[in-house]
Amino acid sequence: MTQRSTSHSGKFSLAVPARRLSLARAGRVLRTVVLVATVLIYLGLFFAGGGKRAEIYALLWRSYLFLPDQLAIDLFQMWCGGEPAEATIVDRLPVLAVALVWSCAAWAAGDWILDRLRLPMAGWQKVVYSWGIGLQLCSLYTLAVGLAGLLHQSWLFWGPSLLTIAAAVWRHRRQLSRENVMRVPPSGRQWLGWLAILPPLVLLLLLAPLPPWEFDVREYHLQVPKEWYQQGFIGFLPHNVYGNMPMGAEMQALAAMALWGGPDGWWYGALAGKVMIGLYALLGALGIAAVLDWLGHPRAGCWAAAIYLSTPWILHVSTVGLVEGAVAAYGILAAGAVGQAIAGPLLVDTSGTTAPNRHSQARRQLFSDESLRWLALAGFLAGAAASCKYTGLLFVAAPMTLIILLSRRLHAKGAMIFVLVCLAGVGPWLLKNYYFTGNPTYPLLYEIFGGQYWDEATNKRWVRAHGPPLDAHGHRFHWHQLRDALRDIGWESDKLSPLLWSLALVGFLQPHDVRWRRMLIGLTVAYFGAWWLFTHRYDRFFVPCFAWIAVWSGIGASAPAAGSTWKKGIQSLVIMGILLNCLVVSTGALTGDNRMLVPLEKLRRDEPQLRRTHPAHLFLNDHVKKNETAVIEGDAQVFDLEVPIYYHTCWNPSWWELWTKNKSLEEQRDLLRRHRVKYVFFHWSEIARYRQPGNYGFTDYITRRRIHDDFVRPGLLRFVPVPSGEGWLDPRSGELYEVVYAHDQAKSEANPATGDGR
């Protein structure tokens, strides 16, 4: 009887675990099926879309799938501009060296500040946050030196840089010999994830030193630092409204110009500055990894960093000189600090592992001094984001302030600390604008603050152009506009990655710390809401949010709730996706100039291709003498002009209009002589583009008919043909004129019918 009972009991004890094991296995299979279905549905939407991206994928599939050697040959030909014998990267080394010195100085300065904050942070996470803090400190230092009018004193940049680096090495001389960069030795797959970051990083370092070609970069991101460097001080620019906005990221370029020094410092310093701006993408990728490490997903961190850095949008903005990568980097670092303040302190044991002190978190209802230090750090980084673009206040600082206020642990005192330190990060730029214009947010909020050098008509034009667009029925906030916006940033935008959103959806289905989950969801939703409600919904403006989305992507790539089969398969897919992204970017089809092996001096003039330089600019560089100037109308991409010029953006008053409207011929000639004007260039195709419906607009005073009738016929201007390739510049695109100071000479040489002297 006893034996039978024992036998029966034994069978029962084995059957229950078997059933549980079976149910658990079935649950894993079901989860894997759901995850695979999620990825496949997204990829179907992604690759089914049309546009330029679909054309590139189709070309790679049809022409190169079975011809990888031919693909390599064609890519190399593109990278060296069709001149393999001239291929080089040696001339990039000094540019990269200047960027390296400034980056090391930034890390050293930030490391000293982080030591003072006494936050529980060690190893590579401390390096990441030190670099982020230091870059903002270096930016503010450059602003201070520029406002003091000392930009031509290179020793003010070399001296502090070298001293700061030396001091940091001295402080860490013992730690460097015994501390590991990683707290825990990475596993094989974790090393694979970190290796996956190398292809996009190498591509970034090859593309970033290229001379600028993107419109906004040549109009103000690098043009404004160039002007400040050449004049030796930072001041108000009445002809370039964009130069009077916060330019925290561009200060890295201005510092690089000062480090380089000399008459060519603006050119090579701009290239080093482009590299510095590009490195913000790496900072953001490492910041994402730091956040995931705090979330308890160290393996997910390396995959998230690689996915983020390989996203074509991130590579694009980071290699052409745009600053969305800087806003994203500061945004993710600030989010990590806010998350630490909300989640509570960490316990760092002697073995090097870090885990949340759950019992302490449960007991502590009020904020601690440590939480306040985290919030101070977060506030400074949020202010850094706002110092790069005004939108940083709306997209980063404002939602984080709200999250802090809603937190049970932090409340109003924590929000006050955050806001005050945030103002310390962006405040110098606001004070600068207030001093020069009377409006701290110039030219924004004109209705509240007013401001010099701006008027009601221009402000209305600005608000209309930068606000939510109207549809065919006059709607700005219709449901179909919301649908189109979601589709655009979700899977239709040309520079999206097939990995970012697909794996983010998977990661969202995984279990995480509820406080971090709520914070990331809140930040993402707030960002989208602000982007859709208050901007013109340009997809590039949504790019900084990708850093927060990449956190979910990394969790999806490691999928802790899924089985090992999913992990192996999805990580293989991630590696293939990263390589595909890098391949597409390297072709230049989506991200522009890819001549990463062409000598820099050849790219400077860019003859005979003229892919990034305008023929009229080359003509002016060759013909304007030292004591002469030129007037540029309709063309604000003037970075490549190496001679004194008068130009303006479409938002600023026209120099030609100011000097000629309602004035006699002699008064006009006298004003032009006083400003030493030799040539005037009218970029008609750009003026026509500005005047298209929905565009920014341009002054009505300047037209081809008025120029020919009022200035060419009376003899003030004489047409000058401009060589362009093997022919001449089309007058419908642009016309160059020489100012004639001898009236009788103008009559004999000008063509009164068309102004065309050919």
mmCIF file with all atom_site columns, C-alpha atoms in Angstrom, residues 555-742:
data_model
loop_
_atom_site.group_PDB
_atom_site.id
_atom_site.type_symbol
_atom_site.label_atom_id
_atom_site.label_alt_id
_atom_site.label_comp_id
_atom_site.label_asym_id
_atom_site.label_entity_id
_atom_site.label_seq_id
_atom_site.pdbx_PDB_ins_code
_atom_site.Cartn_x
_atom_site.Cartn_y
_atom_site.Cartn_z
_atom_site.occupancy
_atom_site.B_iso_or_equiv
_atom_site.pdbx_formal_charge
_atom_site.auth_seq_id
_atom_site.auth_comp_id
_atom_site.auth_asym_id
_atom_site.auth_atom_id
_atom_site.pdbx_PDB_model_num
ATOM 1   C CA . ILE A 1 555 ? 15.924 45.657  -26.132 1.00 0.00 ? 555 ILE A CA 1
ATOM 2   C CA . GLY A 1 556 ? 14.185 44.203  -29.177 1.00 0.00 ? 556 GLY A CA 1
ATOM 3   C CA . ALA A 1 557 ? 17.505 43.026  -30.625 1.00 0.00 ? 557 ALA A CA 1
ATOM 4   C CA . SER A 1 558 ? 18.353 41.136  -27.429 1.00 0.00 ? 558 SER A CA 1
ATOM 5   C CA . ALA A 1 559 ? 14.710 40.255  -26.561 1.00 0.00 ? 559 ALA A CA 1
ATOM 6   C CA . PRO A 1 560 ? 15.269 38.830  -23.062 1.00 0.00 ? 560 PRO A CA 1
ATOM 7   C CA . ALA A 1 561 ? 11.787 37.266  -22.992 1.00 0.00 ? 561 ALA A CA 1
ATOM 8   C CA . ALA A 1 562 ? 12.367 35.357  -26.235 1.00 0.00 ? 562 ALA A CA 1
ATOM 9   C CA . GLY A 1 563 ? 14.306 32.154  -26.779 1.00 0.00 ? 563 GLY A CA 1
ATOM 10  C CA . SER A 1 564 ? 17.882 31.710  -27.947 1.00 0.00 ? 564 SER A CA 1
ATOM 11  C CA . THR A 1 565 ? 16.750 30.909  -31.489 1.00 0.00 ? 565 THR A CA 1
ATOM 12  C CA . TRP A 1 566 ? 15.166 34.357  -31.766 1.00 0.00 ? 566 TRP A CA 1
ATOM 13  C CA . LYS A 1 567 ? 18.269 36.042  -30.406 1.00 0.00 ? 567 LYS A CA 1
ATOM 14  C CA . LYS A 1 568 ? 20.602 34.320  -32.866 1.00 0.00 ? 568 LYS A CA 1
ATOM 15  C CA . GLY A 1 569 ? 18.310 34.999  -35.800 1.00 0.00 ? 569 GLY A CA 1
ATOM 16  C CA . ILE A 1 570 ? 17.505 38.595  -34.995 1.00 0.00 ? 570 ILE A CA 1
ATOM 17  C CA . GLN A 1 571 ? 21.101 39.522  -34.253 1.00 0.00 ? 571 GLN A CA 1
ATOM 18  C CA . SER A 1 572 ? 22.154 38.082  -37.594 1.00 0.00 ? 572 SER A CA 1
ATOM 19  C CA . LEU A 1 573 ? 19.426 40.223  -39.152 1.00 0.00 ? 573 LEU A CA 1
ATOM 20  C CA . VAL A 1 574 ? 20.719 43.259  -37.276 1.00 0.00 ? 574 VAL A CA 1
ATOM 21  C CA . ILE A 1 575 ? 24.242 42.768  -38.600 1.00 0.00 ? 575 ILE A CA 1
ATOM 22  C CA . MET A 1 576 ? 22.945 42.439  -42.163 1.00 0.00 ? 576 MET A CA 1
ATOM 23  C CA . GLY A 1 577 ? 20.773 45.545  -41.679 1.00 0.00 ? 577 GLY A CA 1
ATOM 24  C CA . ILE A 1 578 ? 23.711 47.568  -40.367 1.00 0.00 ? 578 ILE A CA 1
ATOM 25  C CA . LEU A 1 579 ? 25.870 46.568  -43.332 1.00 0.00 ? 579 LEU A CA 1
ATOM 26  C CA . LEU A 1 580 ? 23.014 47.367  -45.736 1.00 0.00 ? 580 LEU A CA 1
ATOM 27  C CA . ASN A 1 581 ? 22.584 50.815  -44.195 1.00 0.00 ? 581 ASN A CA 1
ATOM 28  C CA . CYS A 1 582 ? 26.300 51.509  -44.483 1.00 0.00 ? 582 CYS A CA 1
ATOM 29  C CA . LEU A 1 583 ? 26.313 50.315  -48.094 1.00 0.00 ? 583 LEU A CA 1
ATOM 30  C CA . VAL A 1 584 ? 23.416 52.602  -49.029 1.00 0.00 ? 584 VAL A CA 1
ATOM 31  C CA . VAL A 1 585 ? 24.996 55.594  -47.286 1.00 0.00 ? 585 VAL A CA 1
ATOM 32  C CA . SER A 1 586 ? 28.382 54.947  -48.900 1.00 0.00 ? 586 SER A CA 1
ATOM 33  C CA . THR A 1 587 ? 26.832 55.205  -52.374 1.00 0.00 ? 587 THR A CA 1
ATOM 34  C CA . GLY A 1 588 ? 25.900 58.820  -51.673 1.00 0.00 ? 588 GLY A CA 1
ATOM 35  C CA . ALA A 1 589 ? 22.483 58.257  -53.260 1.00 0.00 ? 589 ALA A CA 1
ATOM 36  C CA . LEU A 1 590 ? 20.573 59.279  -50.140 1.00 0.00 ? 590 LEU A CA 1
ATOM 37  C CA . THR A 1 591 ? 23.108 61.289  -48.202 1.00 0.00 ? 591 THR A CA 1
ATOM 38  C CA . GLY A 1 592 ? 24.989 63.345  -50.807 1.00 0.00 ? 592 GLY A CA 1
ATOM 39  C CA . ASP A 1 593 ? 28.681 63.751  -51.603 1.00 0.00 ? 593 ASP A CA 1
ATOM 40  C CA . ASN A 1 594 ? 30.617 60.530  -50.970 1.00 0.00 ? 594 ASN A CA 1
ATOM 41  C CA . ARG A 1 595 ? 34.032 61.405  -52.455 1.00 0.00 ? 595 ARG A CA 1
ATOM 42  C CA . MET A 1 596 ? 35.760 60.441  -49.245 1.00 0.00 ? 596 MET A CA 1
ATOM 43  C CA . LEU A 1 597 ? 39.110 59.619  -50.898 1.00 0.00 ? 597 LEU A CA 1
ATOM 44  C CA . VAL A 1 598 ? 39.479 62.731  -53.093 1.00 0.00 ? 598 VAL A CA 1
ATOM 45  C CA . PRO A 1 599 ? 42.181 65.194  -51.930 1.00 0.00 ? 599 PRO A CA 1
ATOM 46  C CA . LEU A 1 600 ? 40.708 68.036  -49.891 1.00 0.00 ? 600 LEU A CA 1
ATOM 47  C CA . GLU A 1 601 ? 42.352 70.787  -51.927 1.00 0.00 ? 601 GLU A CA 1
ATOM 48  C CA . LYS A 1 602 ? 40.786 69.368  -55.077 1.00 0.00 ? 602 LYS A CA 1
ATOM 49  C CA . LEU A 1 603 ? 37.381 69.307  -53.410 1.00 0.00 ? 603 LEU A CA 1
ATOM 50  C CA . ARG A 1 604 ? 37.886 72.893  -52.295 1.00 0.00 ? 604 ARG A CA 1
ATOM 51  C CA . ARG A 1 605 ? 37.477 74.161  -55.878 1.00 0.00 ? 605 ARG A CA 1
ATOM 52  C CA . ASP A 1 606 ? 35.747 71.005  -57.103 1.00 0.00 ? 606 ASP A CA 1
ATOM 53  C CA . GLU A 1 607 ? 36.671 71.466  -60.741 1.00 0.00 ? 607 GLU A CA 1
ATOM 54  C CA . PRO A 1 608 ? 35.635 70.289  -63.262 1.00 0.00 ? 608 PRO A CA 1
ATOM 55  C CA . GLN A 1 609 ? 32.686 68.450  -61.627 1.00 0.00 ? 609 GLN A CA 1
ATOM 56  C CA . LEU A 1 610 ? 31.288 71.555  -59.790 1.00 0.00 ? 610 LEU A CA 1
ATOM 57  C CA . ARG A 1 611 ? 29.155 69.279  -57.611 1.00 0.00 ? 611 ARG A CA 1
ATOM 58  C CA . ARG A 1 612 ? 29.461 71.451  -54.499 1.00 0.00 ? 612 ARG A CA 1
ATOM 59  C CA . THR A 1 613 ? 30.836 74.789  -55.734 1.00 0.00 ? 613 THR A CA 1
ATOM 60  C CA . HIS A 1 614 ? 28.981 77.317  -57.868 1.00 0.00 ? 614 HIS A CA 1
ATOM 61  C CA . PRO A 1 615 ? 30.783 78.598  -60.991 1.00 0.00 ? 615 PRO A CA 1
ATOM 62  C CA . ALA A 1 616 ? 29.997 82.189  -60.036 1.00 0.00 ? 616 ALA A CA 1
ATOM 63  C CA . HIS A 1 617 ? 31.670 81.639  -56.652 1.00 0.00 ? 617 HIS A CA 1
ATOM 64  C CA . LEU A 1 618 ? 34.811 80.310  -58.322 1.00 0.00 ? 618 LEU A CA 1
ATOM 65  C CA . PHE A 1 619 ? 34.840 83.302  -60.687 1.00 0.00 ? 619 PHE A CA 1
ATOM 66  C CA . LEU A 1 620 ? 34.567 85.732  -57.786 1.00 0.00 ? 620 LEU A CA 1
ATOM 67  C CA . ASN A 1 621 ? 37.297 83.936  -55.837 1.00 0.00 ? 621 ASN A CA 1
ATOM 68  C CA . ASP A 1 622 ? 39.586 84.361  -58.859 1.00 0.00 ? 622 ASP A CA 1
ATOM 69  C CA . HIS A 1 623 ? 38.710 87.945  -59.852 1.00 0.00 ? 623 HIS A CA 1
ATOM 70  C CA . VAL A 1 624 ? 37.769 89.950  -56.748 1.00 0.00 ? 624 VAL A CA 1
ATOM 71  C CA . LYS A 1 625 ? 40.885 91.783  -55.592 1.00 0.00 ? 625 LYS A CA 1
ATOM 72  C CA . LYS A 1 626 ? 41.954 92.431  -52.025 1.00 0.00 ? 626 LYS A CA 1
ATOM 73  C CA . ASN A 1 627 ? 40.421 95.913  -51.799 1.00 0.00 ? 627 ASN A CA 1
ATOM 74  C CA . GLU A 1 628 ? 37.181 94.925  -53.577 1.00 0.00 ? 628 GLU A CA 1
ATOM 75  C CA . THR A 1 629 ? 33.914 93.274  -52.544 1.00 0.00 ? 629 THR A CA 1
ATOM 76  C CA . ALA A 1 630 ? 30.969 91.548  -54.205 1.00 0.00 ? 630 ALA A CA 1
ATOM 77  C CA . VAL A 1 631 ? 27.209 91.602  -53.578 1.00 0.00 ? 631 VAL A CA 1
ATOM 78  C CA . ILE A 1 632 ? 25.325 88.317  -53.630 1.00 0.00 ? 632 ILE A CA 1
ATOM 79  C CA . GLU A 1 633 ? 21.538 88.380  -54.098 1.00 0.00 ? 633 GLU A CA 1
ATOM 80  C CA . GLY A 1 634 ? 19.339 85.294  -53.728 1.00 0.00 ? 634 GLY A CA 1
ATOM 81  C CA . ASP A 1 635 ? 22.234 83.004  -52.843 1.00 0.00 ? 635 ASP A CA 1
ATOM 82  C CA . ALA A 1 636 ? 22.886 82.365  -49.153 1.00 0.00 ? 636 ALA A CA 1
ATOM 83  C CA . GLN A 1 637 ? 25.157 79.316  -49.607 1.00 0.00 ? 637 GLN A CA 1
ATOM 84  C CA . VAL A 1 638 ? 28.286 81.438  -49.520 1.00 0.00 ? 638 VAL A CA 1
ATOM 85  C CA . PHE A 1 639 ? 30.637 79.339  -47.396 1.00 0.00 ? 639 PHE A CA 1
ATOM 86  C CA . ASP A 1 640 ? 33.004 78.646  -50.313 1.00 0.00 ? 640 ASP A CA 1
ATOM 87  C CA . LEU A 1 641 ? 33.480 82.305  -51.174 1.00 0.00 ? 641 LEU A CA 1
ATOM 88  C CA . GLU A 1 642 ? 36.957 83.333  -50.067 1.00 0.00 ? 642 GLU A CA 1
ATOM 89  C CA . VAL A 1 643 ? 36.639 87.061  -50.834 1.00 0.00 ? 643 VAL A CA 1
ATOM 90  C CA . PRO A 1 644 ? 34.799 89.876  -49.003 1.00 0.00 ? 644 PRO A CA 1
ATOM 91  C CA . ILE A 1 645 ? 31.092 89.808  -49.829 1.00 0.00 ? 645 ILE A CA 1
ATOM 92  C CA . TYR A 1 646 ? 27.757 91.294  -48.875 1.00 0.00 ? 646 TYR A CA 1
ATOM 93  C CA . TYR A 1 647 ? 25.025 88.650  -48.763 1.00 0.00 ? 647 TYR A CA 1
ATOM 94  C CA . HIS A 1 648 ? 21.781 88.088  -46.885 1.00 0.00 ? 648 HIS A CA 1
ATOM 95  C CA . THR A 1 649 ? 19.262 85.337  -46.211 1.00 0.00 ? 649 THR A CA 1
ATOM 96  C CA . CYS A 1 650 ? 15.751 85.568  -47.591 1.00 0.00 ? 650 CYS A CA 1
ATOM 97  C CA . TRP A 1 651 ? 14.620 86.839  -44.167 1.00 0.00 ? 651 TRP A CA 1
ATOM 98  C CA . ASN A 1 652 ? 17.012 89.770  -44.000 1.00 0.00 ? 652 ASN A CA 1
ATOM 99  C CA . PRO A 1 653 ? 17.008 93.085  -45.902 1.00 0.00 ? 653 PRO A CA 1
ATOM 100 C CA . SER A 1 654 ? 18.577 93.080  -49.362 1.00 0.00 ? 654 SER A CA 1
ATOM 101 C CA . TRP A 1 655 ? 21.820 95.032  -49.622 1.00 0.00 ? 655 TRP A CA 1
ATOM 102 C CA . TRP A 1 656 ? 21.090 95.889  -53.234 1.00 0.00 ? 656 TRP A CA 1
ATOM 103 C CA . GLU A 1 657 ? 17.667 97.202  -52.324 1.00 0.00 ? 657 GLU A CA 1
ATOM 104 C CA . LEU A 1 658 ? 19.049 99.286  -49.450 1.00 0.00 ? 658 LEU A CA 1
ATOM 105 C CA . TRP A 1 659 ? 21.713 100.873 -51.641 1.00 0.00 ? 659 TRP A CA 1
ATOM 106 C CA . THR A 1 660 ? 19.713 101.495 -54.824 1.00 0.00 ? 660 THR A CA 1
ATOM 107 C CA . LYS A 1 661 ? 15.988 101.883 -54.086 1.00 0.00 ? 661 LYS A CA 1
ATOM 108 C CA . ASN A 1 662 ? 14.660 105.443 -54.495 1.00 0.00 ? 662 ASN A CA 1
ATOM 109 C CA . LYS A 1 663 ? 18.129 106.814 -55.217 1.00 0.00 ? 663 LYS A CA 1
ATOM 110 C CA . SER A 1 664 ? 19.599 108.566 -58.218 1.00 0.00 ? 664 SER A CA 1
ATOM 111 C CA . LEU A 1 665 ? 22.192 106.910 -60.411 1.00 0.00 ? 665 LEU A CA 1
ATOM 112 C CA . GLU A 1 666 ? 24.972 108.965 -58.892 1.00 0.00 ? 666 GLU A CA 1
ATOM 113 C CA . GLU A 1 667 ? 23.805 108.184 -55.358 1.00 0.00 ? 667 GLU A CA 1
ATOM 114 C CA . GLN A 1 668 ? 23.727 104.509 -56.221 1.00 0.00 ? 668 GLN A CA 1
ATOM 115 C CA . ARG A 1 669 ? 27.200 104.619 -57.711 1.00 0.00 ? 669 ARG A CA 1
ATOM 116 C CA . ASP A 1 670 ? 28.524 106.561 -54.729 1.00 0.00 ? 670 ASP A CA 1
ATOM 117 C CA . LEU A 1 671 ? 27.137 104.016 -52.226 1.00 0.00 ? 671 LEU A CA 1
ATOM 118 C CA . LEU A 1 672 ? 28.561 101.102 -54.186 1.00 0.00 ? 672 LEU A CA 1
ATOM 119 C CA . ARG A 1 673 ? 31.944 102.850 -54.417 1.00 0.00 ? 673 ARG A CA 1
ATOM 120 C CA . ARG A 1 674 ? 31.875 103.508 -50.676 1.00 0.00 ? 674 ARG A CA 1
ATOM 121 C CA . HIS A 1 675 ? 31.418 99.762  -50.062 1.00 0.00 ? 675 HIS A CA 1
ATOM 122 C CA . ARG A 1 676 ? 34.050 98.912  -52.707 1.00 0.00 ? 676 ARG A CA 1
ATOM 123 C CA . VAL A 1 677 ? 31.604 96.751  -54.695 1.00 0.00 ? 677 VAL A CA 1
ATOM 124 C CA . LYS A 1 678 ? 33.129 95.357  -57.898 1.00 0.00 ? 678 LYS A CA 1
ATOM 125 C CA . TYR A 1 679 ? 30.661 92.589  -58.833 1.00 0.00 ? 679 TYR A CA 1
ATOM 126 C CA . VAL A 1 680 ? 27.002 91.788  -58.211 1.00 0.00 ? 680 VAL A CA 1
ATOM 127 C CA . PHE A 1 681 ? 25.618 88.262  -58.626 1.00 0.00 ? 681 PHE A CA 1
ATOM 128 C CA . PHE A 1 682 ? 21.883 87.540  -58.916 1.00 0.00 ? 682 PHE A CA 1
ATOM 129 C CA . HIS A 1 683 ? 20.973 83.890  -58.407 1.00 0.00 ? 683 HIS A CA 1
ATOM 130 C CA . TRP A 1 684 ? 17.692 83.868  -60.341 1.00 0.00 ? 684 TRP A CA 1
ATOM 131 C CA . SER A 1 685 ? 16.860 80.178  -59.919 1.00 0.00 ? 685 SER A CA 1
ATOM 132 C CA . GLU A 1 686 ? 17.165 80.443  -56.128 1.00 0.00 ? 686 GLU A CA 1
ATOM 133 C CA . ILE A 1 687 ? 15.073 83.626  -56.063 1.00 0.00 ? 687 ILE A CA 1
ATOM 134 C CA . ALA A 1 688 ? 12.401 81.840  -58.114 1.00 0.00 ? 688 ALA A CA 1
ATOM 135 C CA . ARG A 1 689 ? 12.463 78.918  -55.680 1.00 0.00 ? 689 ARG A CA 1
ATOM 136 C CA . TYR A 1 690 ? 11.991 81.221  -52.696 1.00 0.00 ? 690 TYR A CA 1
ATOM 137 C CA . ARG A 1 691 ? 8.986  82.799  -54.421 1.00 0.00 ? 691 ARG A CA 1
ATOM 138 C CA . GLN A 1 692 ? 7.181  79.514  -55.038 1.00 0.00 ? 692 GLN A CA 1
ATOM 139 C CA . PRO A 1 693 ? 3.895  79.019  -53.122 1.00 0.00 ? 693 PRO A CA 1
ATOM 140 C CA . GLY A 1 694 ? 4.559  77.718  -49.624 1.00 0.00 ? 694 GLY A CA 1
ATOM 141 C CA . ASN A 1 695 ? 8.225  78.742  -49.673 1.00 0.00 ? 695 ASN A CA 1
ATOM 142 C CA . TYR A 1 696 ? 9.918  81.461  -47.635 1.00 0.00 ? 696 TYR A CA 1
ATOM 143 C CA . GLY A 1 697 ? 9.462  84.365  -50.061 1.00 0.00 ? 697 GLY A CA 1
ATOM 144 C CA . PHE A 1 698 ? 11.898 86.999  -51.334 1.00 0.00 ? 698 PHE A CA 1
ATOM 145 C CA . THR A 1 699 ? 11.830 90.768  -51.786 1.00 0.00 ? 699 THR A CA 1
ATOM 146 C CA . ASP A 1 700 ? 9.775  91.891  -54.800 1.00 0.00 ? 700 ASP A CA 1
ATOM 147 C CA . TYR A 1 701 ? 12.242 94.647  -55.579 1.00 0.00 ? 701 TYR A CA 1
ATOM 148 C CA . ILE A 1 702 ? 14.755 92.374  -57.310 1.00 0.00 ? 702 ILE A CA 1
ATOM 149 C CA . THR A 1 703 ? 13.564 91.082  -60.687 1.00 0.00 ? 703 THR A CA 1
ATOM 150 C CA . ARG A 1 704 ? 15.382 90.413  -63.966 1.00 0.00 ? 704 ARG A CA 1
ATOM 151 C CA . ARG A 1 705 ? 13.412 93.130  -65.759 1.00 0.00 ? 705 ARG A CA 1
ATOM 152 C CA . ARG A 1 706 ? 14.201 95.767  -63.125 1.00 0.00 ? 706 ARG A CA 1
ATOM 153 C CA . ILE A 1 707 ? 17.884 94.875  -63.072 1.00 0.00 ? 707 ILE A CA 1
ATOM 154 C CA . HIS A 1 708 ? 18.106 95.148  -66.875 1.00 0.00 ? 708 HIS A CA 1
ATOM 155 C CA . ASP A 1 709 ? 15.936 98.252  -67.219 1.00 0.00 ? 709 ASP A CA 1
ATOM 156 C CA . ASP A 1 710 ? 17.031 100.261 -64.170 1.00 0.00 ? 710 ASP A CA 1
ATOM 157 C CA . PHE A 1 711 ? 20.691 99.312  -63.824 1.00 0.00 ? 711 PHE A CA 1
ATOM 158 C CA . VAL A 1 712 ? 22.030 97.779  -67.025 1.00 0.00 ? 712 VAL A CA 1
ATOM 159 C CA . ARG A 1 713 ? 20.481 100.265 -69.497 1.00 0.00 ? 713 ARG A CA 1
ATOM 160 C CA . PRO A 1 714 ? 21.588 103.364 -67.530 1.00 0.00 ? 714 PRO A CA 1
ATOM 161 C CA . GLY A 1 715 ? 25.110 101.933 -67.400 1.00 0.00 ? 715 GLY A CA 1
ATOM 162 C CA . LEU A 1 716 ? 25.554 101.095 -63.727 1.00 0.00 ? 716 LEU A CA 1
ATOM 163 C CA . LEU A 1 717 ? 26.020 97.360  -64.363 1.00 0.00 ? 717 LEU A CA 1
ATOM 164 C CA . ARG A 1 718 ? 27.732 95.445  -67.157 1.00 0.00 ? 718 ARG A CA 1
ATOM 165 C CA . PHE A 1 719 ? 27.076 91.752  -67.789 1.00 0.00 ? 719 PHE A CA 1
ATOM 166 C CA . VAL A 1 720 ? 30.023 89.378  -67.222 1.00 0.00 ? 720 VAL A CA 1
ATOM 167 C CA . PRO A 1 721 ? 29.874 85.841  -68.691 1.00 0.00 ? 721 PRO A CA 1
ATOM 168 C CA . VAL A 1 722 ? 30.798 83.109  -66.194 1.00 0.00 ? 722 VAL A CA 1
ATOM 169 C CA . PRO A 1 723 ? 32.495 79.879  -67.327 1.00 0.00 ? 723 PRO A CA 1
ATOM 170 C CA . SER A 1 724 ? 30.614 76.768  -66.235 1.00 0.00 ? 724 SER A CA 1
ATOM 171 C CA . GLY A 1 725 ? 32.127 73.408  -67.133 1.00 0.00 ? 725 GLY A CA 1
ATOM 172 C CA . GLU A 1 726 ? 32.658 73.362  -70.897 1.00 0.00 ? 726 GLU A CA 1
ATOM 173 C CA . GLY A 1 727 ? 30.196 76.212  -71.526 1.00 0.00 ? 727 GLY A CA 1
ATOM 174 C CA . TRP A 1 728 ? 28.800 79.279  -69.797 1.00 0.00 ? 728 TRP A CA 1
ATOM 175 C CA . LEU A 1 729 ? 26.477 79.807  -66.839 1.00 0.00 ? 729 LEU A CA 1
ATOM 176 C CA . ASP A 1 730 ? 22.856 79.894  -68.004 1.00 0.00 ? 730 ASP A CA 1
ATOM 177 C CA . PRO A 1 731 ? 21.476 83.434  -67.409 1.00 0.00 ? 731 PRO A CA 1
ATOM 178 C CA . ARG A 1 732 ? 18.197 81.881  -66.339 1.00 0.00 ? 732 ARG A CA 1
ATOM 179 C CA . SER A 1 733 ? 20.084 80.317  -63.438 1.00 0.00 ? 733 SER A CA 1
ATOM 180 C CA . GLY A 1 734 ? 22.133 83.355  -62.464 1.00 0.00 ? 734 GLY A CA 1
ATOM 181 C CA . GLU A 1 735 ? 23.771 86.464  -63.838 1.00 0.00 ? 735 GLU A CA 1
ATOM 182 C CA . LEU A 1 736 ? 26.972 88.204  -62.796 1.00 0.00 ? 736 LEU A CA 1
ATOM 183 C CA . TYR A 1 737 ? 27.472 91.914  -63.331 1.00 0.00 ? 737 TYR A CA 1
ATOM 184 C CA . GLU A 1 738 ? 30.382 94.255  -62.940 1.00 0.00 ? 738 GLU A CA 1
ATOM 185 C CA . VAL A 1 739 ? 29.752 97.673  -61.431 1.00 0.00 ? 739 VAL A CA 1
ATOM 186 C CA . VAL A 1 740 ? 30.809 100.358 -63.892 1.00 0.00 ? 740 VAL A CA 1
ATOM 187 C CA . TYR A 1 741 ? 32.055 103.557 -62.330 1.00 0.00 ? 741 TYR A CA 1
ATOM 188 C CA . ALA A 1 742 ? 32.769 105.260 -65.692 1.00 0.00 ? 742 ALA A CA 1
#
